[in-house]
Short mmCIF file of C-alpha atoms and ligand atoms in Angstrom, two decimals:
data_model
loop_
_atom_site.label_atom_id
_atom_site.label_comp_id
_atom_site.label_asym_id
_atom_site.label_seq_id
_atom_site.Cartn_x
_atom_site.Cartn_y
_atom_site.Cartn_z
CA MET T 237 1.72 -23.03 13.72
CA GLY T 238 0.32 -23.89 17.21
CA THR T 239 1.03 -25.64 20.47
CA PRO T 240 1.50 -29.76 20.24
CA GLY T 241 -2.28 -30.82 20.12
CA ALA T 242 -3.75 -27.61 18.49
CA GLY T 243 -4.95 -29.47 15.25
CA LYS T 244 -2.20 -28.41 12.90
CA GLY T 245 -2.07 -31.91 11.37
CA THR T 246 -5.88 -32.05 11.15
CA GLN T 247 -6.52 -28.88 9.75
CA ALA T 248 -3.52 -29.03 7.47
CA LYS T 249 -4.67 -32.34 5.94
CA LEU T 250 -8.11 -30.92 5.47
CA LEU T 251 -6.90 -27.69 3.73
CA ALA T 252 -4.38 -29.45 1.45
CA ASP T 253 -7.35 -32.10 0.19
CA ARG T 254 -9.63 -28.95 -0.51
CA VAL T 255 -6.82 -26.67 -2.32
CA GLY T 256 -5.10 -29.71 -4.04
CA VAL T 257 -1.57 -28.75 -2.78
CA CYS T 258 0.83 -31.23 -0.87
CA HIS T 259 1.02 -31.54 2.98
CA ILE T 260 4.37 -31.83 4.54
CA SER T 261 4.32 -32.62 8.14
CA THR T 262 7.99 -32.87 9.46
CA GLY T 263 6.87 -34.84 12.54
CA ASP T 264 5.30 -37.38 9.88
CA MET T 265 8.56 -37.52 7.75
CA LEU T 266 10.81 -38.29 10.92
CA ARG T 267 8.27 -40.58 12.37
CA ASP T 268 8.43 -42.49 8.98
CA ALA T 269 12.32 -42.33 9.11
CA ILE T 270 12.01 -43.87 12.64
CA ARG T 271 9.70 -46.61 11.33
CA ARG T 272 12.31 -47.72 8.45
CA GLY T 273 15.24 -47.44 10.80
CA THR T 274 17.10 -45.22 8.63
CA ARG T 275 20.26 -43.07 10.16
CA LEU T 276 17.92 -39.94 10.00
CA GLY T 277 15.31 -41.90 11.93
CA LEU T 278 17.80 -43.35 14.81
CA GLU T 279 19.31 -39.67 15.17
CA ALA T 280 15.77 -38.21 15.46
CA GLN T 281 14.32 -40.73 17.82
CA ARG T 282 16.63 -39.59 20.51
CA TYR T 283 15.04 -36.27 20.54
CA MET T 284 11.52 -37.00 19.79
CA GLU T 285 11.05 -39.57 22.60
CA GLN T 286 12.02 -36.87 25.15
CA GLY T 287 9.86 -33.95 23.41
CA LEU T 288 12.91 -32.12 22.21
CA LEU T 289 13.24 -30.74 18.86
CA VAL T 290 15.40 -32.35 16.39
CA PRO T 291 18.57 -30.01 15.31
CA ASP T 292 17.75 -27.36 12.91
CA ASP T 293 20.29 -28.63 10.26
CA VAL T 294 18.57 -32.15 10.17
CA VAL T 295 15.07 -30.89 9.75
CA ILE T 296 15.96 -27.86 7.35
CA GLY T 297 17.82 -30.50 5.16
CA ILE T 298 14.59 -32.69 4.88
CA VAL T 299 12.30 -30.04 4.10
CA GLU T 300 14.31 -28.72 1.66
CA GLU T 301 14.86 -32.12 -0.16
CA ARG T 302 11.04 -32.64 0.21
CA LEU T 303 10.13 -29.26 -1.47
CA ARG T 304 12.24 -30.24 -4.62
CA ALA T 305 9.66 -33.07 -5.12
CA PRO T 306 7.31 -32.74 -8.33
CA ASP T 307 4.32 -32.78 -6.01
CA CYS T 308 5.36 -29.19 -4.57
CA LYS T 309 5.54 -27.73 -7.95
CA HIS T 310 1.75 -26.19 -7.48
CA GLY T 311 2.01 -25.20 -3.69
CA PHE T 312 2.32 -26.81 -0.22
CA ILE T 313 1.23 -26.43 3.26
CA LEU T 314 3.94 -27.08 5.88
CA ASP T 315 2.96 -28.49 8.98
CA GLY T 316 5.27 -28.37 12.06
CA PHE T 317 7.88 -26.52 10.35
CA PRO T 318 9.36 -23.93 11.06
CA ARG T 319 9.58 -24.28 14.81
CA THR T 320 12.90 -22.05 15.62
CA LEU T 321 13.89 -18.83 14.19
CA ALA T 322 16.70 -20.32 12.55
CA GLN T 323 14.32 -22.66 10.63
CA ALA T 324 12.19 -19.57 9.82
CA ARG T 325 15.08 -17.47 8.37
CA ALA T 326 16.42 -20.87 6.16
CA LEU T 327 12.86 -20.99 5.00
CA ASP T 328 12.70 -17.51 4.09
CA GLU T 329 15.83 -17.69 2.11
CA LEU T 330 14.87 -21.20 0.40
CA LEU T 331 11.40 -19.58 -0.74
CA ALA T 332 13.27 -16.43 -2.12
CA ARG T 333 15.69 -18.53 -4.12
CA ARG T 334 12.85 -20.28 -5.50
CA GLY T 335 10.92 -16.87 -6.14
CA GLU T 336 8.17 -18.44 -4.25
CA PRO T 337 7.19 -16.36 -0.83
CA LEU T 338 5.03 -17.64 1.55
CA THR T 339 1.33 -16.81 1.06
CA ALA T 340 0.13 -17.13 4.42
CA VAL T 341 1.03 -18.46 8.13
CA MET T 342 -1.66 -19.94 10.18
CA LEU T 343 -1.71 -19.98 14.16
CA ILE T 344 -4.36 -22.31 15.58
CA ALA T 345 -5.02 -21.06 18.91
CA VAL T 346 -6.22 -23.50 21.78
CA PRO T 347 -5.95 -23.41 25.41
CA ARG T 348 -3.18 -25.68 26.91
CA ASP T 349 -5.68 -27.70 28.98
CA GLU T 350 -7.66 -28.41 25.66
CA ALA T 351 -4.48 -29.39 23.58
CA ILE T 352 -3.36 -31.57 26.60
CA ARG T 353 -7.05 -33.72 26.34
CA ARG T 354 -6.73 -33.96 22.75
CA LEU T 355 -3.03 -35.52 22.90
CA ALA T 356 -3.58 -37.87 25.81
CA GLY T 357 -6.53 -39.46 23.87
CA ARG T 358 -5.11 -39.63 20.47
CA ARG T 359 -4.95 -42.64 18.81
CA VAL T 360 -2.87 -43.44 15.51
CA CYS T 361 -3.34 -45.92 12.96
CA ASP T 362 0.06 -48.00 12.54
CA LYS T 363 -0.97 -48.99 8.96
CA CYS T 364 -2.59 -45.94 7.16
CA GLY T 365 -1.79 -43.20 9.86
CA ALA T 366 -5.37 -42.17 10.45
CA MET T 367 -5.84 -40.30 13.59
CA SER T 368 -8.70 -40.85 15.89
CA HIS T 369 -9.22 -39.74 19.73
CA VAL T 370 -10.63 -41.84 22.30
CA ALA T 371 -13.26 -39.28 23.53
CA PHE T 372 -13.89 -36.76 20.60
CA ASP T 373 -13.61 -38.91 17.60
CA PRO T 374 -14.02 -42.62 18.93
CA PRO T 375 -13.40 -45.57 16.29
CA ALA T 376 -16.34 -48.33 15.98
CA ARG T 377 -14.00 -50.69 17.78
CA ALA T 378 -11.51 -49.23 20.26
CA ASP T 379 -8.23 -51.02 18.89
CA ARG T 380 -9.16 -50.92 15.16
CA CYS T 381 -8.75 -48.18 12.46
CA ASP T 382 -12.26 -47.36 10.91
CA ARG T 383 -10.54 -46.55 7.72
CA CYS T 384 -8.36 -49.68 7.05
CA GLY T 385 -8.66 -51.95 10.03
CA GLY T 386 -5.17 -51.43 11.34
CA GLY T 387 -3.84 -51.41 14.86
CA LEU T 388 -4.51 -48.29 16.75
CA ALA T 389 -1.76 -47.00 19.28
CA GLN T 390 -0.70 -44.13 21.24
CA ARG T 391 2.15 -42.08 19.99
CA GLU T 392 5.47 -42.55 22.10
CA ASP T 393 5.40 -38.65 22.77
CA ASP T 394 2.13 -38.61 23.82
CA ARG T 395 2.60 -39.73 27.45
CA GLU T 396 1.69 -37.04 29.73
CA ASP T 397 5.15 -35.73 30.89
CA THR T 398 6.45 -35.91 27.54
CA ILE T 399 3.20 -33.65 26.12
CA ARG T 400 4.03 -31.31 29.09
CA HIS T 401 7.73 -30.91 28.10
CA ARG T 402 6.75 -30.47 24.38
CA MET T 403 4.35 -27.54 25.42
CA ASP T 404 7.39 -26.10 27.49
CA VAL T 405 9.87 -26.46 24.35
CA TYR T 406 7.00 -24.74 22.23
CA ALA T 407 6.71 -21.85 24.21
CA ARG T 408 10.56 -21.44 24.70
CA GLU T 409 11.77 -22.33 20.63
CA THR T 410 8.56 -21.71 18.66
CA ALA T 411 6.39 -19.06 20.27
CA PRO T 412 9.30 -16.26 19.14
CA VAL T 413 8.94 -17.61 15.44
CA LEU T 414 5.21 -16.02 15.72
CA GLU T 415 6.64 -12.78 15.88
CA HIS T 416 8.67 -12.98 12.99
CA TYR T 417 5.50 -13.76 10.85
CA ARG T 418 3.60 -11.09 12.70
CA GLY T 419 6.22 -8.53 12.03
CA ALA T 420 6.05 -9.66 8.10
CA GLY T 421 2.25 -9.32 8.48
CA LEU T 422 1.55 -13.04 7.30
CA LEU T 423 0.17 -14.21 10.58
CA HIS T 424 -3.59 -15.28 10.56
CA GLU T 425 -4.76 -16.53 14.12
CA ILE T 426 -7.34 -18.96 14.11
CA GLU T 427 -9.47 -20.00 17.18
CA GLY T 428 -8.79 -23.69 17.51
CA THR T 429 -11.78 -24.86 19.79
CA GLY T 430 -14.93 -26.45 18.56
CA SER T 431 -15.59 -29.03 16.22
CA ARG T 432 -12.76 -29.89 13.58
CA GLU T 433 -15.46 -28.82 10.84
CA ASP T 434 -15.89 -25.42 12.92
CA VAL T 435 -12.00 -24.81 12.89
CA SER T 436 -12.03 -25.63 9.23
CA ARG T 437 -14.53 -23.25 8.12
CA ARG T 438 -12.59 -20.47 10.31
CA VAL T 439 -9.38 -21.46 8.27
CA ALA T 440 -11.23 -21.18 5.15
CA ALA T 441 -12.80 -17.95 5.82
CA SER T 442 -9.47 -16.50 7.10
CA VAL T 443 -7.21 -17.77 4.10
CA GLY T 444 -9.85 -18.19 1.23
P1 AP5 V 122 4.70 -33.01 15.51
O1 AP5 V 122 4.19 -34.39 14.75
O2 AP5 V 122 4.77 -32.04 14.71
O3 AP5 V 122 4.00 -32.98 16.71
P2 AP5 V 122 3.46 -31.49 17.62
O4 AP5 V 122 3.83 -30.35 17.01
O5 AP5 V 122 3.64 -31.64 18.86
O6 AP5 V 122 1.85 -31.54 17.21
P3 AP5 V 122 1.01 -32.92 17.12
O7 AP5 V 122 1.19 -33.64 16.04
O8 AP5 V 122 1.21 -33.39 18.57
O9 AP5 V 122 -0.21 -31.84 17.18
P4 AP5 V 122 -1.32 -31.06 16.27
O10 AP5 V 122 -1.35 -29.72 16.47
O11 AP5 V 122 -0.82 -31.66 14.89
O12 AP5 V 122 -2.72 -31.98 16.37
P5 AP5 V 122 -3.48 -33.14 15.70
O13 AP5 V 122 -4.19 -32.66 14.35
O14 AP5 V 122 -2.66 -34.13 15.46
O15 AP5 V 122 6.28 -33.41 16.18
C1 AP5 V 122 6.54 -34.15 16.75
C2 AP5 V 122 8.39 -34.06 17.13
O16 AP5 V 122 8.80 -34.30 16.01
C3 AP5 V 122 8.38 -32.96 17.85
O17 AP5 V 122 8.39 -33.11 19.38
C4 AP5 V 122 9.79 -32.74 17.43
O18 AP5 V 122 10.82 -33.63 18.17
C5 AP5 V 122 10.24 -33.43 16.38
N1 AP5 V 122 9.80 -32.42 14.84
C6 AP5 V 122 8.84 -32.29 14.18
N2 AP5 V 122 9.05 -31.06 13.39
C7 AP5 V 122 10.05 -30.30 13.87
C8 AP5 V 122 10.88 -29.10 13.46
N3 AP5 V 122 10.49 -28.20 12.61
N4 AP5 V 122 12.00 -28.89 14.02
C9 AP5 V 122 12.37 -29.85 15.12
N5 AP5 V 122 11.73 -31.14 15.49
C10 AP5 V 122 10.72 -31.19 14.78
O19 AP5 V 122 -4.85 -33.37 16.87
C11 AP5 V 122 -4.39 -33.83 17.79
C12 AP5 V 122 -5.53 -34.88 18.44
O20 AP5 V 122 -6.75 -33.87 18.63
C13 AP5 V 122 -6.23 -35.74 17.64
O21 AP5 V 122 -6.51 -36.92 18.13
C14 AP5 V 122 -7.35 -35.08 16.80
O22 AP5 V 122 -8.01 -36.30 16.37
C15 AP5 V 122 -7.65 -34.10 17.75
N6 AP5 V 122 -8.47 -33.13 17.25
C16 AP5 V 122 -7.83 -32.33 16.31
N7 AP5 V 122 -8.73 -31.35 16.37
C17 AP5 V 122 -9.72 -31.32 17.07
C18 AP5 V 122 -11.04 -30.57 17.27
N8 AP5 V 122 -11.17 -29.65 16.56
N9 AP5 V 122 -11.94 -31.17 18.45
C19 AP5 V 122 -11.41 -32.23 19.04
N10 AP5 V 122 -10.58 -33.36 18.72
C20 AP5 V 122 -9.32 -32.52 17.80
#
């Protein structure tokens, strides 16, 4: 959990690699559906471009299907889900049916200004999806991915007005979910400022 730009995707990937479980990002799955031009993608695009949440039933459906895949058998890290109380309750029910309750919920906390700086400078490879940042993690060539040489682009929803809108949606819709998990004793709050490695060490120290 965390505001847009808190570093959820960055830390989820590092942790998933370290502990050998799958990384499930609802944002990545929706963007992939948009790239492929599927019906789901066309529906999601209308919301995502405006910085709004995609309807609960759509997102719950894709997470439910993804969790059935064999690579989720030994555990998973959810990134960007749940984002509403309805999604959190649906996840509780789904995991109760599987007899697999959540181990931990991590909240990465960064000040709003820092998150906006991170998002405004984020660049994503159109080929392999690797992330970089124009100031904090600049690629060797401004328009090329260091990993695969693909083209780098700004995400549609990383324009400043849309970023601010996403932040407001987070405060309104997602912040109440934190109380749901705090009440269940599952919430680990992690200071998200500093380098990626610093944050990664805090994540490891917090959840083992
Ligand atoms: P999603 O893709 O989940 O976006 P988000 O939550 O807005 O989060 P971001 O991906 O923007 O940020 P992040 O916290 O992952 O940070 P990152 O690691 O990339 O969702 C997009 C949209 O999809 C939503 O608006 C909604 O429409 C829809 N959606 C998705 N899930 C949904 C759901 N469950 N329900 C309904 N709708 C849903 O890092 C950001 C930048 O900072 C990068 O450039 C990175 O390199 C840099 N960075 C990271 N860590 C550091 C550090 N420590 N120091 C310096 N720079 C850093």
